[in-house]
Amino acid sequence: MKLGIIKERKSPPDRRVVLCPKQVKKALDKYNELSIKIEHSDIRIFKDENYASEGLELSSDMTDCDLLLGVKEIPVDYLIPNKTYVFFSHTIKKQEHNRKLLQACLDKNITLMDHETFVDGKNTRIIGFGRYAGIVGAYNTLRGFGLKYELFELAKAETLLHKEDLIYRLKKQYFPPIKIVVTGTGKVAHGIIEILDGMKMKKVSKEHFLTQKYDRPVYTQIGVEDYYKRIDGTEGNKQDFYDHPELYTSDFERFTRVADILMTGHFFKKGAPVILTKEMLNSPFNQIKVIGDISCDVDHGPIASTLKASTIAEPFYGYHPGKGTEVEFDHPAAITVMAIDNLPCELPKDASEGFGEVFVEQVLPAFFNGDKDKILERATITKGGKLTDRFNYLQDFVDGKE
């Protein structure tokens, strides 16, 4: 099998790569029947010479590759017909801006797999950049807090190389005795907590967070059963919520009354109730001053202040709770919002190395063992010019009926 690592062509440029030079070497050493070609790129965090110095093949012609591997969406004109592609297509939630991409994969007889759809037998995601979204998102949120209150100015994460660089800079700053609430228990939330723990910030129980005062910064982590409750007042649980989100409503206001900063690492499913409502934000009892919406679900998402995604160039904007509109992030009445939707791009070296390690260990073997665990089968969105059974729900989307 010949694998091609393609150049990222989406704008703004993404410097990440699925396999860095040492992981290409590791994969080649592991599989004798594998060959790998790297497409020339002038934007990748690992330069062409980094690959060439390892004796690896570089080329501008990828037409002889069987499997083409990328990170972000590929412009339709660059899709090579009759190939197998793996990248983040952002199509499985019927994202309107990528309808043409999905249509093109069908028209060009492309077998499309998505990093997001690599799941195990329990439907748990195998691979992703979520951890790095959490790491960079936590840093950016605290950076925004410093700017809002003119306490300190931190370097942008994109100018730094490693997680340790972020922690080092945060540890040097003074933080008043603020309270931070972190939503979620998955990879994004774990990334957030890596930063907070790295700063030696004290973790407290949600009960103490809600009732106690502290003389130092503290944080708590809450899950689905903490920020949602059943409407009928009976006891709920995580699985019940996933099965019947319409039976739940937000129970988050108790946290808005005591938290200074919110960092989101939760998973949000369309149709689930809002977590942080406009009414909570506009309440005279609301204490939240900075929101790092790292999960960043725009368009009727769970965080009412997320009016849009922000950017790496302009990471912050203000939310006016009285008007429900955007203002400058440092407006006197504003709640400062950080809602970048491509956070791992700011730490491309760490993110690429971490992602590639998992890809080589947990995804690549499926291409050589007959897909014995059905990882590739479950991940395949299009094949033979048709949607696979698992993703047939996208047909009306493809046909333009939704």
Short mmCIF file of C-alpha atoms in Angstrom, two decimals:
data_model
loop_
_atom_site.label_atom_id
_atom_site.label_comp_id
_atom_site.label_asym_id
_atom_site.label_seq_id
_atom_site.Cartn_x
_atom_site.Cartn_y
_atom_site.Cartn_z
CA MET A 1 0.00 0.00 0.00
CA LYS A 2 1.28 3.45 -0.90
CA LEU A 3 0.26 6.18 1.52
CA GLY A 4 0.48 9.85 0.63
CA ILE A 5 0.68 12.67 3.17
CA ILE A 6 -0.96 15.56 1.37
CA LYS A 7 -0.38 19.29 1.59
CA GLU A 8 -2.96 21.22 3.61
CA ARG A 9 -4.75 23.65 1.30
CA LYS A 10 -7.55 25.06 3.42
CA SER A 11 -7.43 28.78 4.26
CA PRO A 12 -6.43 30.01 6.77
CA PRO A 13 -3.38 27.72 6.58
CA ASP A 14 -3.15 24.78 8.97
CA ARG A 15 0.40 23.76 9.87
CA ARG A 16 -0.48 20.40 11.39
CA VAL A 17 0.25 17.04 9.78
CA VAL A 18 -1.05 13.55 10.54
CA LEU A 19 2.39 11.91 10.55
CA CYS A 20 5.59 13.71 11.50
CA PRO A 21 8.97 12.40 10.23
CA LYS A 22 9.67 10.05 13.16
CA GLN A 23 6.20 8.51 12.86
CA VAL A 24 6.62 7.96 9.13
CA LYS A 25 9.82 6.07 9.93
CA LYS A 26 8.07 4.09 12.66
CA ALA A 27 5.25 3.09 10.30
CA LEU A 28 7.68 2.04 7.56
CA ASP A 29 9.70 -0.04 10.01
CA LYS A 30 6.53 -1.75 11.21
CA TYR A 31 5.03 -2.67 7.81
CA ASN A 32 7.25 -3.99 5.01
CA GLU A 33 4.43 -3.72 2.49
CA LEU A 34 3.95 0.01 3.20
CA SER A 35 5.52 2.89 1.31
CA ILE A 36 4.93 6.56 2.13
CA LYS A 37 5.27 9.67 0.00
CA ILE A 38 5.09 13.23 1.35
CA GLU A 39 3.69 16.02 -0.79
CA HIS A 40 5.82 19.17 -0.86
CA SER A 41 4.52 21.85 1.51
CA ASP A 42 5.76 25.28 2.49
CA ILE A 43 3.41 25.66 5.48
CA ARG A 44 3.77 22.40 7.41
CA ILE A 45 5.27 22.63 10.91
CA PHE A 46 7.74 19.93 9.84
CA LYS A 47 9.55 21.25 6.80
CA ASP A 48 10.28 19.23 3.66
CA GLU A 49 13.93 18.96 4.70
CA ASN A 50 12.88 17.36 8.00
CA TYR A 51 11.37 14.50 6.01
CA ALA A 52 14.17 14.44 3.43
CA SER A 53 16.82 14.16 6.14
CA GLU A 54 15.17 10.90 7.22
CA GLY A 55 15.54 9.57 3.68
CA LEU A 56 11.83 9.89 2.95
CA GLU A 57 10.31 10.45 -0.48
CA LEU A 58 8.88 13.88 -1.34
CA SER A 59 6.88 14.69 -4.47
CA SER A 60 4.32 17.02 -6.00
CA ASP A 61 2.58 14.11 -7.75
CA MET A 62 0.36 12.00 -5.48
CA THR A 63 -1.60 10.17 -8.19
CA ASP A 64 0.12 6.84 -7.57
CA CYS A 65 -0.89 6.74 -3.89
CA ASP A 66 -3.61 4.35 -2.72
CA LEU A 67 -4.43 6.19 0.52
CA LEU A 68 -4.22 9.97 0.87
CA LEU A 69 -3.93 11.32 4.40
CA GLY A 70 -4.63 14.88 5.53
CA VAL A 71 -5.93 16.96 8.42
CA LYS A 72 -8.48 19.51 7.19
CA GLU A 73 -11.01 19.55 4.35
CA ILE A 74 -9.61 19.30 0.83
CA PRO A 75 -10.71 21.77 -1.86
CA VAL A 76 -12.94 19.92 -4.31
CA ASP A 77 -10.69 20.64 -7.31
CA TYR A 78 -7.77 18.85 -5.62
CA LEU A 79 -9.62 15.58 -4.97
CA ILE A 80 -8.16 12.78 -7.11
CA PRO A 81 -10.91 10.42 -8.40
CA ASN A 82 -11.05 6.76 -7.36
CA LYS A 83 -8.79 7.18 -4.32
CA THR A 84 -9.20 6.54 -0.61
CA TYR A 85 -8.98 9.67 1.54
CA VAL A 86 -8.76 10.19 5.29
CA PHE A 87 -9.22 13.71 6.70
CA PHE A 88 -11.55 15.75 8.89
CA SER A 89 -14.36 16.29 6.37
CA HIS A 90 -16.78 18.01 8.77
CA THR A 91 -19.75 16.52 6.92
CA ILE A 92 -21.31 14.01 9.31
CA LYS A 93 -23.35 16.68 11.14
CA LYS A 94 -24.67 17.97 7.80
CA GLN A 95 -22.41 21.03 7.83
CA GLU A 96 -23.79 23.17 5.03
CA HIS A 97 -20.43 24.63 3.99
CA ASN A 98 -19.13 21.13 3.16
CA ARG A 99 -22.12 19.79 1.22
CA LYS A 100 -20.23 20.22 -2.08
CA LEU A 101 -17.25 18.34 -0.65
CA LEU A 102 -19.41 15.33 0.20
CA GLN A 103 -21.12 15.48 -3.19
CA ALA A 104 -17.71 15.60 -4.91
CA CYS A 105 -16.50 12.51 -3.03
CA LEU A 106 -19.54 10.63 -4.33
CA ASP A 107 -19.21 11.97 -7.88
CA LYS A 108 -15.49 11.12 -8.01
CA ASN A 109 -15.94 7.59 -6.61
CA ILE A 110 -13.82 8.42 -3.58
CA THR A 111 -13.72 6.20 -0.52
CA LEU A 112 -13.93 8.76 2.27
CA MET A 113 -12.99 8.06 5.86
CA ASP A 114 -13.00 10.70 8.55
CA HIS A 115 -10.68 10.91 11.57
CA GLU A 116 -13.79 11.77 13.57
CA THR A 117 -15.49 8.52 12.57
CA PHE A 118 -12.71 6.19 13.69
CA VAL A 119 -14.46 4.57 16.64
CA ASP A 120 -14.11 1.31 18.55
CA GLY A 121 -16.77 -1.33 19.09
CA LYS A 122 -18.36 0.80 21.82
CA ASN A 123 -18.58 3.79 19.47
CA THR A 124 -15.86 5.65 21.40
CA ARG A 125 -13.64 7.89 19.29
CA ILE A 126 -10.14 6.56 18.79
CA ILE A 127 -8.32 9.65 17.58
CA GLY A 128 -8.62 13.41 17.59
CA PHE A 129 -7.07 16.74 18.51
CA GLY A 130 -9.42 17.32 21.45
CA ARG A 131 -6.70 17.20 24.09
CA TYR A 132 -4.79 19.98 22.33
CA ALA A 133 -7.95 22.07 21.90
CA GLY A 134 -8.31 21.87 25.68
CA ILE A 135 -4.66 22.76 26.33
CA VAL A 136 -4.62 25.79 24.02
CA GLY A 137 -8.16 26.82 24.94
CA ALA A 138 -7.37 26.96 28.66
CA TYR A 139 -4.26 29.04 28.00
CA ASN A 140 -6.16 31.43 25.72
CA THR A 141 -8.98 31.84 28.24
CA LEU A 142 -6.56 32.76 31.02
CA ARG A 143 -4.71 35.04 28.62
CA GLY A 144 -8.05 36.77 27.94
CA PHE A 145 -8.67 37.16 31.67
CA GLY A 146 -5.31 38.89 32.05
CA LEU A 147 -6.04 41.26 29.16
CA LYS A 148 -9.57 42.04 30.33
CA TYR A 149 -8.41 43.14 33.76
CA GLU A 150 -5.03 44.49 32.61
CA LEU A 151 -3.25 42.12 34.98
CA PHE A 152 -0.74 40.70 32.51
CA GLU A 153 -0.05 40.17 28.82
CA LEU A 154 0.87 36.69 27.65
CA ALA A 155 2.41 35.68 24.34
CA LYS A 156 0.01 34.12 21.85
CA ALA A 157 0.00 30.33 21.97
CA GLU A 158 0.83 30.18 18.25
CA THR A 159 4.25 31.71 19.01
CA LEU A 160 5.12 28.86 21.40
CA LEU A 161 6.04 25.24 20.70
CA HIS A 162 5.03 23.04 23.60
CA LYS A 163 2.47 22.67 26.37
CA GLU A 164 5.28 23.22 28.87
CA ASP A 165 5.90 26.68 27.36
CA LEU A 166 2.27 27.61 28.03
CA ILE A 167 2.37 26.40 31.62
CA TYR A 168 5.70 28.15 32.29
CA ARG A 169 4.23 31.52 31.26
CA LEU A 170 1.01 31.05 33.21
CA LYS A 171 2.84 30.09 36.40
CA LYS A 172 4.73 33.39 36.35
CA GLN A 173 1.52 35.45 36.51
CA TYR A 174 -0.52 36.61 39.47
CA PHE A 175 -4.12 35.39 39.59
CA PRO A 176 -6.55 36.66 42.20
CA PRO A 177 -8.69 34.05 44.07
CA ILE A 178 -10.92 33.30 41.10
CA LYS A 179 -13.17 30.26 40.61
CA ILE A 180 -13.11 28.32 37.34
CA VAL A 181 -15.75 25.78 36.32
CA VAL A 182 -14.84 23.19 33.66
CA THR A 183 -17.59 21.29 31.86
CA GLY A 184 -17.09 17.82 30.41
CA THR A 185 -15.10 14.68 31.14
CA GLY A 186 -13.58 13.80 27.74
CA LYS A 187 -10.34 14.60 25.95
CA VAL A 188 -11.02 18.35 25.68
CA ALA A 189 -11.70 18.64 29.40
CA HIS A 190 -8.61 16.57 30.18
CA GLY A 191 -6.54 19.01 28.11
CA ILE A 192 -7.95 21.95 30.06
CA ILE A 193 -7.11 20.25 33.34
CA GLU A 194 -3.55 19.50 32.20
CA ILE A 195 -3.02 23.26 32.08
CA LEU A 196 -4.75 24.02 35.38
CA ASP A 197 -2.95 21.21 37.19
CA GLY A 198 0.31 22.23 35.55
CA MET A 199 -0.16 25.69 37.10
CA LYS A 200 -0.72 23.97 40.48
CA MET A 201 -4.23 25.37 40.66
CA LYS A 202 -6.26 23.75 43.42
CA LYS A 203 -9.07 21.39 42.37
CA VAL A 204 -12.13 21.35 44.64
CA SER A 205 -15.36 19.37 44.77
CA LYS A 206 -18.41 20.91 43.17
CA GLU A 207 -20.06 21.08 46.59
CA HIS A 208 -17.19 23.13 48.04
CA PHE A 209 -16.96 25.19 44.85
CA LEU A 210 -20.59 26.23 45.30
CA THR A 211 -20.41 26.99 49.02
CA GLN A 212 -16.85 27.86 50.08
CA LYS A 213 -14.64 30.92 49.66
CA TYR A 214 -10.93 30.58 48.93
CA ASP A 215 -7.84 32.76 49.16
CA ARG A 216 -6.34 31.28 45.99
CA PRO A 217 -7.56 30.33 42.48
CA VAL A 218 -9.53 27.08 42.37
CA TYR A 219 -11.37 25.00 39.78
CA THR A 220 -13.96 22.27 39.67
CA GLN A 221 -14.92 19.84 36.93
CA ILE A 222 -18.55 18.92 36.28
CA GLY A 223 -20.28 16.39 34.06
CA VAL A 224 -23.65 16.00 32.36
CA GLU A 225 -25.46 15.08 35.56
CA ASP A 226 -24.18 18.29 37.18
CA TYR A 227 -25.18 20.84 34.54
CA TYR A 228 -28.45 19.20 33.45
CA LYS A 229 -31.43 17.93 35.46
CA ARG A 230 -34.63 16.13 34.55
CA ILE A 231 -37.59 18.43 34.02
CA ASP A 232 -39.88 16.16 36.07
CA GLY A 233 -37.59 16.35 39.10
CA THR A 234 -36.69 12.66 39.14
CA GLU A 235 -33.08 11.54 39.27
CA GLY A 236 -31.31 11.36 35.93
CA ASN A 237 -28.04 9.91 34.70
CA LYS A 238 -25.67 10.26 31.77
CA GLN A 239 -27.12 7.45 29.66
CA ASP A 240 -30.67 8.58 30.26
CA PHE A 241 -29.71 12.07 29.12
CA TYR A 242 -28.06 10.75 25.95
CA ASP A 243 -31.17 8.70 25.18
CA HIS A 244 -33.73 11.40 26.07
CA PRO A 245 -32.19 14.91 26.05
CA GLU A 246 -35.63 16.43 25.57
CA LEU A 247 -36.52 15.38 29.13
CA TYR A 248 -33.77 17.57 30.60
CA THR A 249 -33.15 21.24 31.29
CA SER A 250 -30.16 23.23 32.49
CA ASP A 251 -29.08 23.10 36.12
CA PHE A 252 -26.11 25.37 35.55
CA GLU A 253 -27.31 28.63 37.10
CA ARG A 254 -26.02 27.62 40.53
CA PHE A 255 -22.51 27.69 39.02
CA THR A 256 -23.00 31.06 37.30
CA ARG A 257 -23.61 32.61 40.72
CA VAL A 258 -20.14 31.71 42.01
CA ALA A 259 -17.82 31.10 39.03
CA ASP A 260 -15.63 33.82 37.53
CA ILE A 261 -14.52 31.81 34.48
CA LEU A 262 -16.20 29.06 32.46
CA MET A 263 -14.13 26.69 30.31
CA THR A 264 -16.18 24.26 28.21
CA GLY A 265 -15.05 20.77 27.35
CA HIS A 266 -18.46 19.13 27.04
CA PHE A 267 -19.89 17.20 24.11
CA PHE A 268 -23.06 18.75 22.68
CA LYS A 269 -25.62 16.90 20.61
CA LYS A 270 -28.05 18.80 18.43
CA GLY A 271 -31.40 18.96 20.18
CA ALA A 272 -29.96 18.98 23.70
CA PRO A 273 -30.99 21.87 25.98
CA VAL A 274 -28.92 25.02 26.35
CA ILE A 275 -26.48 24.88 29.27
CA LEU A 276 -25.76 28.59 29.76
CA THR A 277 -28.80 30.68 28.80
CA LYS A 278 -29.21 34.35 27.96
CA GLU A 279 -31.29 34.72 31.11
CA MET A 280 -28.51 33.33 33.30
CA LEU A 281 -25.97 35.67 31.72
CA ASN A 282 -28.23 38.68 32.19
CA SER A 283 -29.13 37.81 35.78
CA PRO A 284 -27.98 40.24 38.49
CA PHE A 285 -26.58 37.17 40.27
CA ASN A 286 -24.32 36.13 37.39
CA GLN A 287 -20.61 36.23 38.32
CA ILE A 288 -19.07 34.83 35.12
CA LYS A 289 -16.72 37.36 33.56
CA VAL A 290 -14.77 35.29 31.00
CA ILE A 291 -15.97 32.32 28.92
CA GLY A 292 -13.61 30.01 27.08
CA ASP A 293 -16.02 28.10 24.85
CA ILE A 294 -13.48 25.52 23.78
CA SER A 295 -16.18 23.15 22.54
CA CYS A 296 -17.42 26.06 20.38
CA ASP A 297 -20.83 25.00 19.08
CA VAL A 298 -22.17 27.92 17.06
CA ASP A 299 -25.76 28.24 15.72
CA HIS A 300 -28.12 27.47 18.59
CA GLY A 301 -25.38 25.84 20.65
CA PRO A 302 -25.37 25.29 24.42
CA ILE A 303 -23.55 28.51 25.38
CA ALA A 304 -25.69 31.57 24.64
CA SER A 305 -22.73 33.96 24.56
CA THR A 306 -21.12 32.14 21.63
CA LEU A 307 -22.47 34.35 18.88
CA LYS A 308 -19.77 33.25 16.44
CA ALA A 309 -16.43 31.50 16.31
CA SER A 310 -13.49 33.78 17.00
CA THR A 311 -10.14 33.41 15.24
CA ILE A 312 -6.50 32.90 16.13
CA ALA A 313 -5.83 36.42 14.83
CA GLU A 314 -8.76 37.91 16.82
CA PRO A 315 -9.36 35.43 19.66
CA PHE A 316 -11.68 37.49 21.87
CA TYR A 317 -14.92 39.34 21.56
CA GLY A 318 -17.38 40.73 24.07
CA TYR A 319 -20.91 39.57 24.81
CA HIS A 320 -23.27 42.23 26.15
CA PRO A 321 -25.59 40.31 28.50
CA GLY A 322 -28.23 43.06 28.56
CA LYS A 323 -28.53 43.27 24.78
CA GLY A 324 -27.40 39.78 23.74
CA THR A 325 -25.11 41.32 21.15
CA GLU A 326 -21.41 41.45 20.32
CA VAL A 327 -19.29 44.31 21.66
CA GLU A 328 -15.57 44.87 22.14
CA PHE A 329 -14.05 42.29 24.48
CA ASP A 330 -12.94 44.98 26.91
CA HIS A 331 -16.27 46.86 26.91
CA PRO A 332 -17.19 47.71 30.54
CA ALA A 333 -20.40 45.68 30.36
CA ALA A 334 -18.95 42.78 28.35
CA ILE A 335 -18.44 39.18 29.26
CA THR A 336 -15.24 38.27 27.42
CA VAL A 337 -15.63 35.31 25.05
CA MET A 338 -12.92 33.09 23.55
CA ALA A 339 -14.48 30.72 21.00
CA ILE A 340 -11.80 29.67 18.51
CA ASP A 341 -12.91 26.60 16.56
CA ASN A 342 -9.45 25.46 15.41
CA LEU A 343 -7.44 25.73 18.63
CA PRO A 344 -4.99 22.86 17.99
CA CYS A 345 -3.63 24.86 15.03
CA GLU A 346 -1.92 27.11 17.58
CA LEU A 347 0.24 24.28 18.90
CA PRO A 348 0.91 22.39 15.66
CA LYS A 349 4.08 20.54 16.66
CA ASP A 350 2.74 19.03 19.89
CA ALA A 351 -0.66 18.38 18.31
CA SER A 352 0.83 16.64 15.27
CA GLU A 353 3.15 14.45 17.32
CA GLY A 354 0.37 13.38 19.69
CA PHE A 355 -2.11 12.72 16.88
CA GLY A 356 0.38 10.78 14.76
CA GLU A 357 1.36 8.53 17.64
CA VAL A 358 -2.24 7.39 18.09
CA PHE A 359 -2.78 7.02 14.33
CA VAL A 360 0.21 4.70 13.92
CA GLU A 361 -0.65 2.62 16.99
CA GLN A 362 -4.44 2.36 16.77
CA VAL A 363 -5.65 3.18 13.25
CA LEU A 364 -2.92 2.19 10.78
CA PRO A 365 -2.90 -1.51 11.81
CA ALA A 366 -6.46 -1.87 10.50
CA PHE A 367 -5.17 -1.37 6.95
CA PHE A 368 -2.93 -4.44 7.34
CA ASN A 369 -4.91 -6.87 9.51
CA GLY A 370 -7.96 -7.18 7.29
CA ASP A 371 -9.79 -4.62 9.43
CA LYS A 372 -10.49 -7.38 11.94
CA ASP A 373 -12.03 -4.92 14.44
CA LYS A 374 -14.12 -3.15 11.74
CA ILE A 375 -12.46 0.21 12.47
CA LEU A 376 -12.22 1.15 8.79
CA GLU A 377 -15.68 -0.17 7.99
CA ARG A 378 -17.25 1.99 10.68
CA ALA A 379 -15.24 5.03 9.57
CA THR A 380 -16.14 4.87 5.86
CA ILE A 381 -18.65 7.52 4.82
CA THR A 382 -18.63 7.06 1.04
CA LYS A 383 -17.61 4.11 -1.12
CA GLY A 384 -18.33 3.11 -4.70
CA GLY A 385 -20.13 6.37 -5.39
CA LYS A 386 -22.63 5.82 -2.56
CA LEU A 387 -23.05 6.59 1.11
CA THR A 388 -22.40 3.58 3.31
CA ASP A 389 -25.25 2.19 5.40
CA ARG A 390 -23.89 3.77 8.57
CA PHE A 391 -24.03 7.24 6.98
CA ASN A 392 -27.09 6.83 4.78
CA TYR A 393 -28.85 9.43 6.93
CA LEU A 394 -26.84 12.03 4.96
CA GLN A 395 -28.65 11.26 1.68
CA ASP A 396 -31.22 14.06 1.95
CA PHE A 397 -28.37 16.42 2.85
CA VAL A 398 -26.45 15.33 -0.26
CA ASP A 399 -29.59 15.73 -2.39
CA GLY A 400 -30.10 19.27 -1.11
CA LYS A 401 -33.39 18.43 0.64
CA GLU A 402 -32.13 19.62 4.05
#
